[in-house]
Amino acid sequence: MMWVLSCATPTAYPAHPLKASISTVTTRSSSLVSAQIRDHPFVPEVVKAVDSLYSEFRAVDNLVACNTSRILKAFQRARVGSHHFGGSTGYGHDEAGGREALDQVFAEIVGAESAIVRSQFFSGTHAITCALFAFLRPEDELLAVAGAPYDTLEEVIGKRDSHGLGSLKDFGVEYREVPLAENGGLDWEALKSALRPHTKCALIQRSCGYSWRRSLSVDEIGTAIKIIKMQNPKCLVMVDNCYGEFVEIVEPPMVGADLIAGSLIKNPGGTIAPCGGYVAGRKHWVEAAATRLSAPGLGTDCGSTPGDIMRAFFQGLFLSPQMVGEAIKGSLLIAEVMASKGYKVQPLPRVPRHDTVQAVQLRSRKHLLAFCEAVQRSSPVGSFTKPIAGTTPGYASEVIFADGTFIDGSTSELSCDGPLREPFTVFCQGGTHWTQWGLVLGEVLKAI
């Protein structure tokens, strides 16, 4: 006895996404399928939202295809083979079991002269810190042009006291911010005259972080770089690229960024990289960042990576456009459903995405806790645990995290978090398939 499920149309999504044409060979199997459709796992609000997002989901599929094509060509040009998955031990000298090939592939994909992709980066913050220390020296100025940076960079910069442990401020680097415009975007008029003679580096944060603002498109980043370089061609531009990789078909080095940095347990790790980060951009400055990670004289030519991790880096990078695509679909679904319930969302429903973060203002501590608890209950790992708000290294406020993920802290799988401060905003990221967010939202709506 068997039954066959076929799509109603030859496209990636049928005209009515939640209906299918069923052909069965027996009455019993036909009844089984009918029962499955009748007992659909999505709540009505999610069903309605999915039906309305057909065009947006198709556009995401096209984005995935474009980025996958670019990655595939880079793998082919580097002649990636199974011998690159061997990894290395000890000092990790020479080609080191795939290290050079991985750097070459990554640099080509993001349009950079050079890249270092390393397991030794603890986090995105660590990679960004190495890039900033590569640029800046005593009496230089760091200018953040997109308002306040993410919380974990505050102690790196010295905006929050690092207790003498080595912030940029401790080394005599000055810091300034260009506040955002009233619409939540860059203040273009202020930026046109923002640089000072000793402004050595302009920091652009692509994602919203814990701010209620629009994430920046690569086109906006390119415009900002032009304005910065017109004032001082020698001013270096560093882009915090976390959550932005593969959300568009271009990356910041393609529009003039001197360096970008990010985490491999976010977008470019494809949900399977177990650790690590990257820095990419102009060759000299990539080497300077590598020296900050290692030591002067060592640079990019050392550092071992076990073979199982090296294979995961290659495979995760190849899978990343698909995983990012699913995360974007999940964010579109969250925005559609939560906006229909009267909550403020950022980005707004159905607008183009520039990162994988979807923010929702829940308006109360109770609702923020309930949302995160519902996400944790719906996770494949640790579903029996209850997330507890508390202090976390690098964060200024109490924060609550829900991340029942296979890789600890992997925001690319499916997670949400938020600082326990007004207006009690939850920041949702990731998802290996949009249907997981569809299931989670059913739990969320019951909880809040």
Steps between C-alpha positions, in 0.01 A plus 500: 500500500640842407393860440665776298514870588551737206506880494213676332736715291858450381627800701687483829180598681151407379249775431337413834804404709316287755300289257622211291364277226476149640492182297439179693455139405268403785215656694688441824805703393274776366335527842840512665614793286171683554544465875854635476384811311205552736731480803749753363767598754474876433258725684258700278699825533808327362303331220364836391842663514668226295230526232567874472880468472523295181668776294744588777600137548560463126725808504702344783542182293646709218741665746610157624564386142715806421714466812532124464623549145768744620616263773503199267722684250742599776525139620563382144767764428684405821479132394364401840542127557474250783870551573408846629301344785804345669564784742824542691658480842771681690613825345293446187776611266488498121166440329370340818239258375276739311560828681636690199230364269228603746645851530518528121142382453362732768686803365366442148144452622490832687700690238808556716872492426565268793330324791578306815243243611603354834368283779713707739261796479277456807211703359403776262596753766849346517543520120375861493737588785798360309400711199465820707835449673655440156393851395532713811795643693531744795349844431298368206123539501237232438173638359184286516283634219187291566426603855594294804667166426390161628521454878796259488720763331451757777782361717718444193471869413507625858154647488436279802783457751725202418675538840837554338497170311592646163218689329572736213451786746766347728742526205420865437250459214221758500142413415199685359159411360281648227145456635240350273248718319143524628389235247745247646739517205837663454511875547639583158533875559689451826723238340611744228694704757561241772868418447780676687869510400586215740198279413686185397212250477127519431299211645178400323275246668294331232243338728274671751663345808281577802382828347155568356621597155511381142792280410715649225497383141831448322401787271463732802835378632657577163357853504629555855848382397505748210406786735770394748772464235409838344585665833815296554611231251734357766223439753451124528153345501420198713161327457355280772345249261330276758155374391540658156692240298312367194186703574578690180693406186787737586720542807663817645853445355338523155398861578825615659516370858862458611415218742197298601476256789248255637424168665482150353223397740286756324423518126822380329526182708183355348381379846770229516827688562571425868698816576710773344489830320650688210658825387507590129600801292820668386801269525720722718227558756394134506861415587496767771182350648656153483802635689265626770349150522843335512819708535728719287698278265241220501213660309286272283751216455430300812220368716379141497143390437388138556370324190141459619479876557662582166246287314217667691636844402498411129164327511339767716620773266351317203168453681483853637291664222230236549501538880494880471209472257300297751582751774375784279176314435465446873547871565237587240261259669568639849440856380177408322352311794608731782398817313156347445473474878575870547869483595758737355752315285834596343541443207140555398309216332594421139779755465843394365731352762860609559578260786344194661375675815130564563417724796161511675406748773315296764442798733541315831751288688235231540442468126874500421559216745196309372612535136849366575361217711271397213795497258703285740211252541485469122872430457655160419766536773424593859125528445451391863694798635373846586709800391585732787588866460833602647829676449715377209864591429515791256142623552401810696146392592336181619444285194289193433599245235300214347730286290427129497769449238743222412789750496513701823396858425438432131258776406485363145306191611201660674516727798373817659627731770444843641613743769259545788451872452235718336335440255570128568594407147571142396752443221439184298760338275569193293309183428607203289155504337225761509249236614676485837408864561149411384479244779665730756257782429211273594656457846579870524143607427373272773753637748449873452 
